[in-house]
PDB file of C-alpha atoms in Angstrom:
ATOM      1  CA  MET A 826      93.129 -49.744 -10.680  1.00 59.00           C
ATOM      2  CA  THR A 827      95.985 -50.524 -13.049  1.00 74.00           C
ATOM      3  CA  ALA A 828      94.577 -51.221 -16.511  1.00 80.00           C
ATOM      4  CA  VAL A 829      91.418 -51.533 -18.571  1.00 83.00           C
ATOM      5  CA  VAL A 830      91.130 -53.995 -21.437  1.00 84.00           C
ATOM      6  CA  PHE A 831      88.583 -53.122 -24.099  1.00 83.00           C
ATOM      7  CA  SER A 832      87.229 -56.027 -26.100  1.00 78.00           C
ATOM      8  CA  PRO A 833      88.639 -57.683 -28.060  1.00 73.00           C
ATOM      9  CA  SER A 834      92.193 -56.922 -26.856  1.00 74.00           C
ATOM     10  CA  LYS A 835      92.998 -53.224 -26.461  1.00 83.00           C
ATOM     11  CA  VAL A 836      94.830 -52.474 -23.209  1.00 85.00           C
ATOM     12  CA  MET A 837      94.952 -48.943 -21.692  1.00 83.00           C
ATOM     13  CA  ASN A 838      96.194 -47.563 -18.427  1.00 81.00           C
ATOM     14  CA  LEU A 839      94.031 -45.189 -16.390  1.00 82.00           C
ATOM     15  CA  ASP A 840      95.488 -42.015 -17.949  1.00 83.00           C
ATOM     16  CA  GLU A 841      94.893 -43.315 -21.476  1.00 84.00           C
ATOM     17  CA  VAL A 842      91.313 -44.252 -20.631  1.00 82.00           C
ATOM     18  CA  GLN A 843      90.567 -40.746 -19.381  1.00 83.00           C
ATOM     19  CA  ARG A 844      92.270 -39.060 -22.363  1.00 84.00           C
ATOM     20  CA  LYS A 845      89.998 -41.097 -24.638  1.00 84.00           C
ATOM     21  CA  GLY A 846      87.000 -39.382 -23.049  1.00 83.00           C
ATOM     22  CA  TYR A 847      85.940 -42.204 -20.743  1.00 83.00           C
ATOM     23  CA  ALA A 848      85.075 -41.576 -17.112  1.00 81.00           C
ATOM     24  CA  ILE A 849      86.059 -44.327 -14.702  1.00 80.00           C
ATOM     25  CA  ALA A 850      85.984 -44.472 -10.922  1.00 79.00           C
ATOM     26  CA  ASN A 851      85.654 -46.993  -8.153  1.00 76.00           C
ATOM     27  CA  THR A 852      84.737 -47.313  -4.489  1.00 76.00           C
ATOM     28  CA  PRO A 853      85.268 -50.324  -2.211  1.00 73.00           C
ATOM     29  CA  THR A 854      82.052 -51.834  -3.605  1.00 72.00           C
ATOM     30  CA  TRP A 855      81.383 -50.065  -6.946  1.00 75.00           C
ATOM     31  CA  LEU A 856      82.929 -49.662 -10.377  1.00 76.00           C
ATOM     32  CA  VAL A 857      81.558 -46.878 -12.590  1.00 79.00           C
ATOM     33  CA  LEU A 858      82.497 -46.583 -16.269  1.00 78.00           C
ATOM     34  CA  ARG A 859      80.992 -44.016 -18.647  1.00 81.00           C
ATOM     35  CA  SER A 860      81.626 -43.979 -22.363  1.00 81.00           C
ATOM     36  CA  PRO A 861      80.913 -41.457 -25.133  1.00 78.00           C
ATOM     37  CA  HIS A 862      78.494 -42.600 -27.820  1.00 73.00           C
ATOM     38  CA  ASN A 863      80.195 -44.164 -30.839  1.00 76.00           C
ATOM     39  CA  ALA A 864      83.547 -44.315 -29.073  1.00 82.00           C
ATOM     40  CA  GLU A 865      86.336 -46.032 -31.014  1.00 83.00           C
ATOM     41  CA  GLU A 866      86.343 -49.011 -28.644  1.00 85.00           C
ATOM     42  CA  THR A 867      82.628 -49.751 -29.089  1.00 85.00           C
ATOM     43  CA  TYR A 868      81.367 -52.160 -31.717  1.00 85.00           C
ATOM     44  CA  LEU A 869      78.069 -53.260 -33.274  1.00 86.00           C
ATOM     45  CA  GLN A 870      76.489 -56.596 -32.454  1.00 83.00           C
ATOM     46  CA  ASN A 871      73.186 -58.230 -33.314  1.00 83.00           C
ATOM     47  CA  VAL A 872      71.460 -59.198 -30.060  1.00 78.00           C
ATOM     48  CA  ALA A 873      68.200 -61.147 -30.383  1.00 78.00           C
ATOM     49  CA  GLY A 874      67.571 -59.586 -33.780  1.00 81.00           C
ATOM     50  CA  VAL A 875      68.265 -56.012 -32.605  1.00 81.00           C
ATOM     51  CA  LEU A 876      71.419 -54.141 -33.646  1.00 84.00           C
ATOM     52  CA  MET A 877      73.146 -52.821 -30.511  1.00 83.00           C
ATOM     53  CA  ARG A 878      76.311 -50.831 -29.850  1.00 84.00           C
ATOM     54  CA  VAL A 879      78.457 -52.664 -27.293  1.00 84.00           C
ATOM     55  CA  LEU A 880      81.205 -51.610 -24.890  1.00 83.00           C
ATOM     56  CA  SER A 881      82.934 -54.575 -23.267  1.00 84.00           C
ATOM     57  CA  THR A 882      85.709 -54.075 -20.714  1.00 84.00           C
ATOM     58  CA  SER A 883      87.846 -55.913 -18.168  1.00 84.00           C
ATOM     59  CA  THR A 884      89.236 -53.746 -15.365  1.00 83.00           C
ATOM     60  CA  PHE A 885      92.239 -54.947 -13.360  1.00 82.00           C
ATOM     61  CA  PHE A 886      93.072 -54.008  -9.771  1.00 80.00           C
ATOM     62  CA  GLU A 887      96.421 -54.996  -8.214  1.00 80.00           C
ATOM     63  CA  GLN A 888      97.112 -55.202  -4.498  1.00 77.00           C
ATOM     64  CA  LYS A 889     100.398 -56.811  -3.501  1.00 74.00           C
ATOM     65  CA  TRP A 890     100.079 -60.475  -4.521  1.00 78.00           C
ATOM     66  CA  LEU A 891      96.434 -60.203  -5.531  1.00 81.00           C
ATOM     67  CA  VAL A 892      95.037 -59.224  -8.929  1.00 80.00           C
ATOM     68  CA  THR A 893      91.273 -58.647  -9.223  1.00 80.00           C
ATOM     69  CA  ARG A 894      89.512 -58.588 -12.582  1.00 82.00           C
ATOM     70  CA  ILE A 895      86.048 -57.120 -13.099  1.00 80.00           C
ATOM     71  CA  ASP A 896      84.291 -57.709 -16.424  1.00 80.00           C
ATOM     72  CA  ALA A 897      81.623 -55.202 -17.453  1.00 78.00           C
ATOM     73  CA  THR A 898      79.604 -54.941 -20.649  1.00 78.00           C
ATOM     74  CA  ALA A 899      77.150 -52.186 -21.570  1.00 77.00           C
ATOM     75  CA  VAL A 900      74.922 -52.107 -24.629  1.00 77.00           C
ATOM     76  CA  CYS A 901      73.168 -49.148 -26.209  1.00 79.00           C
ATOM     77  CA  PRO A 902      70.352 -49.331 -28.773  1.00 80.00           C
ATOM     78  CA  THR A 903      70.889 -48.056 -32.303  1.00 82.00           C
ATOM     79  CA  PRO A 904      68.238 -46.348 -34.459  1.00 80.00           C
ATOM     80  CA  GLU A 905      67.442 -49.775 -35.922  1.00 82.00           C
ATOM     81  CA  ALA A 906      65.933 -50.712 -32.536  1.00 81.00           C
ATOM     82  CA  VAL A 907      63.062 -48.285 -33.128  1.00 81.00           C
ATOM     83  CA  ALA A 908      59.916 -48.744 -35.202  1.00 79.00           C
ATOM     84  CA  PHE A 909      57.254 -46.088 -35.553  1.00 75.00           C
ATOM     85  CA  THR A 910      53.888 -45.266 -37.059  1.00 72.00           C
ATOM     86  CA  PRO A 911      51.990 -41.948 -37.050  1.00 63.00           C
ATOM     87  CA  GLU A 912      50.417 -43.021 -33.751  1.00 69.00           C
ATOM     88  CA  VAL A 913      53.102 -44.770 -31.711  1.00 74.00           C
ATOM     89  CA  ILE A 914      56.861 -45.207 -31.276  1.00 76.00           C
ATOM     90  CA  THR A 915      58.053 -48.713 -30.362  1.00 80.00           C
ATOM     91  CA  TRP A 916      61.482 -49.380 -28.877  1.00 79.00           C
ATOM     92  CA  TYR A 917      62.762 -52.974 -28.856  1.00 79.00           C
ATOM     93  CA  MET A 918      65.310 -53.761 -26.131  1.00 78.00           C
ATOM     94  CA  PRO A 919      66.852 -57.272 -26.135  1.00 77.00           C
ATOM     95  CA  LYS A 920      65.999 -59.168 -23.013  1.00 66.00           C
ATOM     96  CA  HIS A 921      69.477 -60.671 -22.697  1.00 54.00           C
ATOM     97  CA  ILE A 922      69.299 -60.153 -18.946  1.00 46.00           C
ATOM     98  CA  ASP A 923      66.501 -60.876 -16.516  1.00 38.00           C
ATOM     99  CA  PRO A 924      65.974 -57.768 -14.370  1.00 35.00           C
ATOM    100  CA  LEU A 925      64.283 -58.110 -11.042  1.00 31.00           C
ATOM    101  CA  PHE A 926      62.771 -54.693 -11.456  1.00 33.00           C
ATOM    102  CA  SER A 927      62.313 -52.252 -14.315  1.00 37.00           C
ATOM    103  CA  SER A 928      60.997 -48.740 -14.678  1.00 41.00           C
ATOM    104  CA  ASP A 929      60.733 -45.978 -17.252  1.00 45.00           C
ATOM    105  CA  GLY A 930      61.806 -42.379 -17.117  1.00 46.00           C
ATOM    106  CA  ILE A 931      61.145 -39.190 -19.053  1.00 49.00           C
ATOM    107  CA  ASP A 932      62.519 -35.676 -18.542  1.00 52.00           C
ATOM    108  CA  ALA A 933      64.743 -37.056 -15.750  1.00 49.00           C
ATOM    109  CA  LYS A 934      61.647 -38.198 -13.835  1.00 58.00           C
ATOM    110  CA  ARG A 935      60.781 -41.764 -12.953  1.00 63.00           C
ATOM    111  CA  LEU A 936      57.238 -42.734 -13.988  1.00 66.00           C
ATOM    112  CA  ASP A 937      55.092 -44.993 -11.862  1.00 70.00           C
ATOM    113  CA  THR A 938      52.434 -47.336 -13.216  1.00 72.00           C
ATOM    114  CA  GLU A 939      49.630 -44.775 -12.965  1.00 77.00           C
ATOM    115  CA  GLU A 940      51.609 -42.065 -14.775  1.00 74.00           C
ATOM    116  CA  MET A 941      52.570 -44.465 -17.548  1.00 73.00           C
ATOM    117  CA  ALA A 942      48.921 -45.429 -18.018  1.00 75.00           C
ATOM    118  CA  ALA A 943      47.857 -41.780 -18.092  1.00 74.00           C
ATOM    119  CA  ARG A 944      50.404 -41.072 -20.848  1.00 71.00           C
ATOM    120  CA  ASN A 945      49.423 -44.252 -22.770  1.00 72.00           C
ATOM    121  CA  TYR A 946      52.949 -45.647 -22.311  1.00 74.00           C
ATOM    122  CA  SER A 947      53.443 -49.394 -22.051  1.00 72.00           C
ATOM    123  CA  VAL A 948      56.266 -51.838 -21.266  1.00 72.00           C
ATOM    124  CA  LEU A 949      55.842 -55.411 -22.467  1.00 70.00           C
ATOM    125  CA  PHE A 950      58.099 -58.329 -21.518  1.00 70.00           C
ATOM    126  CA  ILE A 951      58.233 -61.177 -24.026  1.00 70.00           C
ATOM    127  CA  GLU A 952      60.648 -64.062 -24.444  1.00 68.00           C
ATOM    128  CA  ALA A 953      63.421 -62.201 -26.281  1.00 68.00           C
ATOM    129  CA  HIS A 954      62.642 -58.488 -25.928  1.00 68.00           C
ATOM    130  CA  ILE A 955      61.430 -55.704 -23.713  1.00 68.00           C
ATOM    131  CA  ILE A 956      59.086 -53.557 -25.816  1.00 71.00           C
ATOM    132  CA  VAL A 957      58.464 -49.917 -24.866  1.00 72.00           C
ATOM    133  CA  ALA A 958      55.585 -48.213 -26.707  1.00 71.00           C
ATOM    134  CA  ILE A 959      54.970 -44.459 -26.443  1.00 70.00           C
ATOM    135  CA  PRO A 960      52.441 -42.329 -28.392  1.00 66.00           C
ATOM    136  CA  GLY A 961      53.878 -39.966 -31.000  1.00 61.00           C
ATOM    137  CA  GLY A 962      53.570 -36.197 -31.237  1.00 62.00           C
ATOM    138  CA  SER A 963      52.779 -33.713 -33.975  1.00 60.00           C
ATOM    139  CA  HIS A 964      53.631 -30.230 -35.208  1.00 60.00           C
ATOM    140  CA  ILE A 965      52.955 -27.753 -37.986  1.00 63.00           C
ATOM    141  CA  GLN A 966      55.584 -27.009 -40.617  1.00 66.00           C
ATOM    142  CA  ASP A 967      54.970 -24.690 -43.594  1.00 68.00           C
ATOM    143  CA  ASP A 968      51.221 -24.798 -42.856  1.00 71.00           C
ATOM    144  CA  GLN A 969      51.234 -28.592 -43.073  1.00 76.00           C
ATOM    145  CA  TYR A 970      50.411 -31.077 -40.322  1.00 78.00           C
ATOM    146  CA  PHE A 971      53.214 -33.532 -39.467  1.00 77.00           C
ATOM    147  CA  VAL A 972      53.524 -36.327 -36.959  1.00 75.00           C
ATOM    148  CA  THR A 973      56.903 -36.774 -35.317  1.00 74.00           C
ATOM    149  CA  TYR A 974      58.446 -37.932 -32.068  1.00 71.00           C
ATOM    150  CA  ASN A 975      61.291 -36.512 -30.005  1.00 70.00           C
ATOM    151  CA  ILE A 976      62.008 -37.835 -26.532  1.00 72.00           C
ATOM    152  CA  GLU A 977      64.872 -38.834 -24.264  1.00 72.00           C
ATOM    153  CA  SER A 978      63.668 -42.025 -22.664  1.00 74.00           C
ATOM    154  CA  MET A 979      65.311 -44.218 -20.060  1.00 74.00           C
ATOM    155  CA  LEU A 980      64.911 -47.903 -19.283  1.00 74.00           C
ATOM    156  CA  GLU A 981      66.398 -49.033 -15.974  1.00 73.00           C
ATOM    157  CA  PHE A 982      67.304 -52.508 -14.742  1.00 71.00           C
ATOM    158  CA  LEU A 983      67.897 -53.066 -11.054  1.00 72.00           C
ATOM    159  CA  TRP A 984      69.327 -56.142  -9.372  1.00 66.00           C
ATOM    160  CA  ILE A 985      68.803 -56.419  -5.627  1.00 63.00           C
ATOM    161  CA  GLU A 986      71.494 -58.258  -3.666  1.00 60.00           C
ATOM    162  CA  GLU A 987      69.642 -59.650  -0.660  1.00 59.00           C
ATOM    163  CA  VAL A 988      72.769 -60.692   1.236  1.00 57.00           C
ATOM    164  CA  ALA A 989      74.827 -57.514   0.888  1.00 57.00           C
ATOM    165  CA  HIS A 990      71.753 -55.269   0.712  1.00 57.00           C
ATOM    166  CA  GLU A 991      73.221 -53.424  -2.275  1.00 61.00           C
ATOM    167  CA  ASP A 992      71.710 -52.677  -5.670  1.00 65.00           C
ATOM    168  CA  THR A 993      73.269 -52.910  -9.093  1.00 67.00           C
ATOM    169  CA  SER A 994      71.620 -50.728 -11.714  1.00 70.00           C
ATOM    170  CA  TYR A 995      71.880 -50.567 -15.488  1.00 71.00           C
ATOM    171  CA  LYS A 996      70.307 -47.532 -17.146  1.00 74.00           C
ATOM    172  CA  VAL A 997      69.775 -47.223 -20.880  1.00 74.00           C
ATOM    173  CA  LEU A 998      69.346 -43.567 -21.919  1.00 74.00           C
ATOM    174  CA  PHE A 999      68.063 -43.520 -25.481  1.00 75.00           C
ATOM    175  CA  PRO A1000      67.210 -40.229 -27.248  1.00 78.00           C
ATOM    176  CA  ILE A1001      64.705 -40.969 -30.024  1.00 77.00           C
ATOM    177  CA  THR A1002      63.735 -38.664 -32.887  1.00 77.00           C
ATOM    178  CA  THR A1003      61.608 -39.869 -35.769  1.00 76.00           C
ATOM    179  CA  PRO A1004      61.514 -38.094 -39.125  1.00 78.00           C
ATOM    180  CA  PRO A1005      58.395 -35.956 -39.736  1.00 78.00           C
ATOM    181  CA  MET A1006      55.620 -37.814 -41.521  1.00 77.00           C
ATOM    182  CA  ALA A1007      53.016 -35.738 -43.358  1.00 81.00           C
ATOM    183  CA  ARG A1008      49.445 -36.565 -42.401  1.00 81.00           C
ATOM    184  CA  PRO A1009      47.159 -34.078 -44.182  1.00 85.00           C
ATOM    185  CA  PRO A1010      43.830 -33.675 -42.354  1.00 86.00           C
ATOM    186  CA  GLN A1011      40.800 -35.053 -44.168  1.00 90.00           C
ATOM    187  CA  VAL A1012      37.461 -33.233 -44.411  1.00 92.00           C
ATOM    188  CA  CYS A1013      34.351 -35.401 -44.398  1.00 93.00           C
ATOM    189  CA  ASN A1014      31.112 -33.822 -45.571  1.00 94.00           C
ATOM    190  CA  TYR A1015      27.987 -35.190 -43.867  1.00 94.00           C
ATOM    191  CA  THR A1016      25.677 -32.426 -45.095  1.00 92.00           C
ATOM    192  CA  VAL A1017      22.050 -33.298 -45.835  1.00 89.00           C
ATOM    193  CA  PRO A1018      20.720 -30.400 -47.998  1.00 89.00           C
ATOM    194  CA  GLU A1019      17.145 -30.889 -46.831  1.00 92.00           C
ATOM    195  CA  GLN A1020      18.257 -30.082 -43.266  1.00 92.00           C
ATOM    196  CA  ALA A1021      19.759 -26.724 -44.403  1.00 92.00           C
ATOM    197  CA  VAL A1022      22.895 -27.230 -42.278  1.00 93.00           C
ATOM    198  CA  PHE A1023      26.481 -27.911 -43.386  1.00 93.00           C
ATOM    199  CA  VAL A1024      27.933 -30.778 -41.318  1.00 94.00           C
ATOM    200  CA  LEU A1025      31.708 -31.123 -41.623  1.00 94.00           C
ATOM    201  CA  GLU A1026      34.240 -33.279 -39.777  1.00 94.00           C
ATOM    202  CA  LEU A1027      38.002 -32.592 -39.810  1.00 92.00           C
ATOM    203  CA  GLY A1028      40.661 -35.052 -38.676  1.00 83.00           C
ATOM    204  CA  THR A1029      42.400 -36.994 -37.471  1.00 85.00           C
ATOM    205  CA  PHE A1030      44.766 -35.366 -34.967  1.00 86.00           C
ATOM    206  CA  ASN A1031      46.759 -36.399 -31.931  1.00 82.00           C
ATOM    207  CA  LEU A1032      45.186 -35.635 -28.581  1.00 81.00           C
ATOM    208  CA  HIS A1033      47.370 -32.620 -27.769  1.00 80.00           C
ATOM    209  CA  VAL A1034      46.150 -30.713 -30.856  1.00 85.00           C
ATOM    210  CA  GLU A1035      43.703 -27.901 -30.041  1.00 88.00           C
ATOM    211  CA  LEU A1036      41.373 -26.088 -32.450  1.00 90.00           C
ATOM    212  CA  LEU A1037      41.804 -22.338 -31.869  1.00 90.00           C
ATOM    213  CA  ASN A1038      39.933 -20.608 -34.679  1.00 91.00           C
ATOM    214  CA  ILE A1039      38.302 -21.165 -38.050  1.00 91.00           C
ATOM    215  CA  THR A1040      38.906 -18.954 -41.074  1.00 90.00           C
ATOM    216  CA  PHE A1041      35.949 -18.150 -43.315  1.00 89.00           C
ATOM    217  CA  PRO A1042      36.140 -16.098 -46.545  1.00 88.00           C
ATOM    218  CA  THR A1043      34.854 -13.009 -44.743  1.00 88.00           C
ATOM    219  CA  MET A1044      36.164 -13.394 -41.177  1.00 90.00           C
ATOM    220  CA  VAL A1045      38.154 -15.412 -38.643  1.00 92.00           C
ATOM    221  CA  LEU A1046      36.200 -16.780 -35.670  1.00 91.00           C
ATOM    222  CA  THR A1047      37.402 -18.474 -32.494  1.00 93.00           C
ATOM    223  CA  VAL A1048      35.748 -21.704 -31.429  1.00 93.00           C
ATOM    224  CA  ALA A1049      33.805 -19.807 -28.757  1.00 93.00           C
ATOM    225  CA  GLU A1050      32.616 -17.265 -31.335  1.00 93.00           C
ATOM    226  CA  CYS A1051      31.588 -20.065 -33.695  1.00 92.00           C
ATOM    227  CA  ASN A1052      29.519 -21.749 -31.006  1.00 94.00           C
ATOM    228  CA  ALA A1053      27.956 -18.410 -30.057  1.00 93.00           C
ATOM    229  CA  ARG A1054      26.735 -18.122 -33.663  1.00 91.00           C
ATOM    230  CA  GLY A1055      25.214 -21.593 -33.435  1.00 91.00           C
ATOM    231  CA  PHE A1056      27.888 -23.465 -35.426  1.00 93.00           C
ATOM    232  CA  ASN A1057      28.101 -26.241 -32.819  1.00 92.00           C
ATOM    233  CA  VAL A1058      31.844 -26.951 -32.971  1.00 93.00           C
ATOM    234  CA  GLN A1059      32.636 -30.160 -31.075  1.00 93.00           C
ATOM    235  CA  GLU A1060      35.710 -32.255 -30.336  1.00 93.00           C
ATOM    236  CA  GLN A1061      35.273 -36.013 -30.793  1.00 92.00           C
ATOM    237  CA  ARG A1062      37.676 -38.732 -29.676  1.00 91.00           C
ATOM    238  CA  SER A1063      38.316 -42.171 -31.137  1.00 88.00           C
ATOM    239  CA  PRO A1064      37.034 -45.233 -29.230  1.00 87.00           C
ATOM    240  CA  ASP A1065      40.552 -46.038 -27.950  1.00 82.00           C
ATOM    241  CA  ASN A1066      41.090 -42.410 -26.841  1.00 82.00           C
ATOM    242  CA  THR A1067      44.260 -41.949 -28.938  1.00 78.00           C
ATOM    243  CA  LEU A1068      43.058 -39.576 -31.696  1.00 85.00           C
ATOM    244  CA  LYS A1069      40.553 -36.778 -32.119  1.00 91.00           C
ATOM    245  CA  THR A1070      38.486 -35.095 -34.822  1.00 93.00           C
ATOM    246  CA  PHE A1071      36.593 -31.797 -34.927  1.00 95.00           C
ATOM    247  CA  ARG A1072      32.962 -31.551 -36.053  1.00 95.00           C
ATOM    248  CA  MET A1073      31.185 -28.343 -37.097  1.00 94.00           C
ATOM    249  CA  GLU A1074      27.611 -27.548 -38.124  1.00 94.00           C
ATOM    250  CA  VAL A1075      26.943 -24.286 -40.022  1.00 92.00           C
ATOM    251  CA  PRO A1076      23.364 -23.285 -40.899  1.00 93.00           C
ATOM    252  CA  PHE A1077      22.741 -22.326 -44.523  1.00 92.00           C
ATOM    253  CA  SER A1078      21.206 -19.084 -43.255  1.00 90.00           C
ATOM    254  CA  ASP A1079      24.396 -17.728 -41.619  1.00 90.00           C
ATOM    255  CA  SER A1080      26.113 -14.734 -43.225  1.00 89.00           C
ATOM    256  CA  VAL A1081      29.403 -16.642 -43.711  1.00 88.00           C
ATOM    257  CA  VAL A1082      27.601 -18.884 -46.224  1.00 88.00           C
ATOM    258  CA  PHE A1083      27.571 -17.638 -49.823  1.00 86.00           C
ATOM    259  CA  LYS A1084      24.200 -17.940 -51.472  1.00 83.00           C
ATOM    260  CA  GLU A1085      23.805 -18.292 -55.227  1.00 81.00           C
ATOM    261  CA  VAL A1086      20.588 -18.583 -57.175  1.00 76.00           C
ATOM    262  CA  CYS A1087      20.742 -20.602 -60.375  1.00 71.00           C
ATOM    263  CA  PHE A1088      18.144 -20.342 -63.132  1.00 69.00           C
ATOM    264  CA  CYS A1089      17.835 -23.409 -65.303  1.00 61.00           C
TER     265      CYS A1089
END
């Protein structure tokens, strides 16, 4: 290996490449090049309507009278490649190459089709893009309910060389963090006074949210304690199994209910 040319026309020898923070190595059949994010030699390019950061190189090998040149280009998504709602994060990857095989990864673990379905993940191939959709998360901040998303996802392309029986892989590691979006829970009152039971519904929440206890003016009760008193606290899920609400029925006669007699 004698030199690396970074597009458009920046030439470096091997020592210079390594001092710049790049890692480069080769075997008789492989060339591996790793680059820091936002390195000086990378540049932005619009690919199929998605803004990508690009590293384009030509590596030269000299052996007596023979010079071999290997061109390699890697692209990394930018934050503009991500769209999100309170329910789902969508990552658009330009389909500028036609992979023979693709897979997703999370927490350094490859996910098979069944695991992706269980997590409500999806990968969609269309004419210009590969679209990865993953449900969002949620958390509490200053006693307020927020929806956010934080994940280090990986999309892998794999070409299988049938003659040489060797694989060429291209992995896109893309940490994604969305800003917190406030989604205050809504309380719906379905009480019918003639039935002498308060009927309240609280929601909506993501599926991982659990109801632990309920605070009343005179006491704090766990869900189990509420049900033991006959409050009938239930968890209800949306038809598409992506969100949940909590329903509670409290009899007028219970001691947590304040009673007031009005004389007209």
